[in-house]
JSON list of C-alpha atoms in Angstrom, two decimals:
[
{"chain": "Q", "resi": 1, "resn": "MET", "atom": "CA", "xyz": [13.78, 2.33, 12.53]},
{"chain": "Q", "resi": 2, "resn": "ALA", "atom": "CA", "xyz": [11.43, 2.34, 9.43]},
{"chain": "Q", "resi": 3, "resn": "ALA", "atom": "CA", "xyz": [7.60, 1.69, 9.31]},
{"chain": "Q", "resi": 4, "resn": "ALA", "atom": "CA", "xyz": [6.75, -1.83, 8.43]},
{"chain": "Q", "resi": 5, "resn": "LEU", "atom": "CA", "xyz": [5.30, -2.70, 5.54]},
{"chain": "Q", "resi": 6, "resn": "VAL", "atom": "CA", "xyz": [1.38, -2.92, 5.51]},
{"chain": "Q", "resi": 7, "resn": "ARG", "atom": "CA", "xyz": [-1.45, -1.38, 3.96]},
{"chain": "Q", "resi": 8, "resn": "PRO", "atom": "CA", "xyz": [-2.66, 0.95, 6.28]},
{"chain": "Q", "resi": 9, "resn": "ARG", "atom": "CA", "xyz": [-6.52, 0.97, 6.76]},
{"chain": "Q", "resi": 10, "resn": "ASP", "atom": "CA", "xyz": [-6.64, 5.36, 6.50]},
{"chain": "Q", "resi": 11, "resn": "ASN", "atom": "CA", "xyz": [-5.74, 6.58, 3.15]},
{"chain": "Q", "resi": 12, "resn": "ARG", "atom": "CA", "xyz": [-6.83, 4.51, 0.79]},
{"chain": "Q", "resi": 13, "resn": "VAL", "atom": "CA", "xyz": [-7.64, 4.73, -3.01]},
{"chain": "Q", "resi": 14, "resn": "ILE", "atom": "CA", "xyz": [-7.72, 1.15, -4.10]},
{"chain": "Q", "resi": 15, "resn": "ALA", "atom": "CA", "xyz": [-5.91, -1.17, -1.59]},
{"chain": "Q", "resi": 16, "resn": "GLY", "atom": "CA", "xyz": [-3.33, 0.38, 0.00]},
{"chain": "Q", "resi": 17, "resn": "VAL", "atom": "CA", "xyz": [-0.54, -0.49, -1.46]},
{"chain": "Q", "resi": 18, "resn": "CYS", "atom": "CA", "xyz": [0.59, 2.89, -2.68]},
{"chain": "Q", "resi": 19, "resn": "ALA", "atom": "CA", "xyz": [-0.19, 4.04, 0.83]},
{"chain": "Q", "resi": 20, "resn": "GLY", "atom": "CA", "xyz": [1.88, 1.74, 2.85]},
{"chain": "Q", "resi": 21, "resn": "LEU", "atom": "CA", "xyz": [4.76, 1.84, 0.78]},
{"chain": "Q", "resi": 22, "resn": "ALA", "atom": "CA", "xyz": [4.65, 5.80, 0.74]},
{"chain": "Q", "resi": 23, "resn": "ARG", "atom": "CA", "xyz": [4.98, 5.42, 4.38]},
{"chain": "Q", "resi": 24, "resn": "ARG", "atom": "CA", "xyz": [7.65, 2.73, 4.22]},
{"chain": "Q", "resi": 25, "resn": "PHE", "atom": "CA", "xyz": [9.58, 4.60, 2.53]},
{"chain": "Q", "resi": 26, "resn": "GLY", "atom": "CA", "xyz": [8.87, 7.84, 3.98]},
{"chain": "Q", "resi": 27, "resn": "MET", "atom": "CA", "xyz": [6.79, 9.44, 1.12]},
{"chain": "Q", "resi": 28, "resn": "THR", "atom": "CA", "xyz": [3.64, 11.58, 0.82]},
{"chain": "Q", "resi": 29, "resn": "PRO", "atom": "CA", "xyz": [0.77, 8.84, -0.67]},
{"chain": "Q", "resi": 30, "resn": "THR", "atom": "CA", "xyz": [0.27, 11.25, -3.31]},
{"chain": "Q", "resi": 31, "resn": "THR", "atom": "CA", "xyz": [3.61, 11.02, -4.63]},
{"chain": "Q", "resi": 32, "resn": "MET", "atom": "CA", "xyz": [3.76, 7.37, -4.73]},
{"chain": "Q", "resi": 33, "resn": "ARG", "atom": "CA", "xyz": [0.43, 7.07, -6.66]},
{"chain": "Q", "resi": 34, "resn": "VAL", "atom": "CA", "xyz": [2.29, 9.84, -9.15]},
{"chain": "Q", "resi": 35, "resn": "LEU", "atom": "CA", "xyz": [5.12, 7.66, -9.06]},
{"chain": "Q", "resi": 36, "resn": "PHE", "atom": "CA", "xyz": [3.50, 4.86, -10.10]},
{"chain": "Q", "resi": 37, "resn": "VAL", "atom": "CA", "xyz": [1.06, 5.81, -12.55]},
{"chain": "Q", "resi": 38, "resn": "VAL", "atom": "CA", "xyz": [4.53, 7.75, -14.61]},
{"chain": "Q", "resi": 39, "resn": "SER", "atom": "CA", "xyz": [5.68, 3.74, -14.06]},
{"chain": "Q", "resi": 40, "resn": "CYS", "atom": "CA", "xyz": [3.18, 2.16, -15.92]},
{"chain": "Q", "resi": 41, "resn": "LEU", "atom": "CA", "xyz": [3.88, 4.36, -18.84]},
{"chain": "Q", "resi": 42, "resn": "LEU", "atom": "CA", "xyz": [7.11, 2.53, -18.90]},
{"chain": "Q", "resi": 43, "resn": "PRO", "atom": "CA", "xyz": [7.33, -1.61, -20.58]},
{"chain": "Q", "resi": 44, "resn": "GLY", "atom": "CA", "xyz": [6.73, -4.05, -17.43]},
{"chain": "Q", "resi": 45, "resn": "PRO", "atom": "CA", "xyz": [5.09, -5.92, -14.89]},
{"chain": "Q", "resi": 46, "resn": "GLN", "atom": "CA", "xyz": [4.13, -2.44, -12.14]},
{"chain": "Q", "resi": 47, "resn": "PHE", "atom": "CA", "xyz": [0.79, -3.31, -12.79]},
{"chain": "Q", "resi": 48, "resn": "LEU", "atom": "CA", "xyz": [1.18, -7.39, -11.98]},
{"chain": "Q", "resi": 49, "resn": "ILE", "atom": "CA", "xyz": [3.83, -6.14, -9.13]},
{"chain": "Q", "resi": 50, "resn": "TYR", "atom": "CA", "xyz": [0.62, -4.09, -7.39]},
{"chain": "Q", "resi": 51, "resn": "LEU", "atom": "CA", "xyz": [-1.77, -7.15, -7.52]},
{"chain": "Q", "resi": 52, "resn": "ALA", "atom": "CA", "xyz": [0.47, -9.50, -6.07]},
{"chain": "Q", "resi": 53, "resn": "LEU", "atom": "CA", "xyz": [1.20, -6.58, -2.99]},
{"chain": "Q", "resi": 54, "resn": "TRP", "atom": "CA", "xyz": [-2.31, -5.88, -2.98]},
{"chain": "Q", "resi": 55, "resn": "ILE", "atom": "CA", "xyz": [-2.47, -9.96, -2.07]},
{"chain": "Q", "resi": 56, "resn": "PHE", "atom": "CA", "xyz": [0.48, -10.76, -0.02]},
{"chain": "Q", "resi": 57, "resn": "LEU", "atom": "CA", "xyz": [0.95, -7.45, 2.20]},
{"chain": "Q", "resi": 58, "resn": "PRO", "atom": "CA", "xyz": [-0.97, -7.84, 5.30]},
{"chain": "Q", "resi": 59, "resn": "SER", "atom": "CA", "xyz": [-3.79, -5.28, 6.19]},
{"chain": "Q", "resi": 60, "resn": "GLU", "atom": "CA", "xyz": [-2.71, -3.22, 9.15]},
{"chain": "Q", "resi": 61, "resn": "GLU", "atom": "CA", "xyz": [-4.89, -4.34, 11.71]},
{"chain": "Q", "resi": 62, "resn": "LYS", "atom": "CA", "xyz": [-7.59, -2.26, 13.78]},
{"chain": "Q", "resi": 63, "resn": "THR", "atom": "CA", "xyz": [-6.34, -0.06, 17.11]},
{"chain": "Q", "resi": 64, "resn": "SER", "atom": "CA", "xyz": [-8.78, -1.09, 18.96]},
{"chain": "Q", "resi": 65, "resn": "THR", "atom": "CA", "xyz": [-9.42, -0.65, 23.01]},
{"chain": "Q", "resi": 66, "resn": "ALA", "atom": "CA", "xyz": [-12.48, -3.90, 23.13]},
{"chain": "Q", "resi": 67, "resn": "ALA", "atom": "CA", "xyz": [-11.18, -7.01, 24.46]},
{"chain": "Q", "resi": 68, "resn": "ALA", "atom": "CA", "xyz": [-10.69, -9.86, 22.05]},
{"chain": "Q", "resi": 69, "resn": "TRP", "atom": "CA", "xyz": [-12.69, -12.25, 21.97]}
]
């Protein structure tokens, strides 16, 4: 089963969208970032999609052993 589509807490540059997509599709975050920048050279709503993913993708939960309050 593939990894869940979330914005990871580690390996973020701006919001973690590219890192989350890379983890989901089995790529390196750097490759996903390069693909995103190259796609921005083409006409389309890439930047708006990035902003929407930033807003709607949940952030990865902290993995902590502390008791929940």
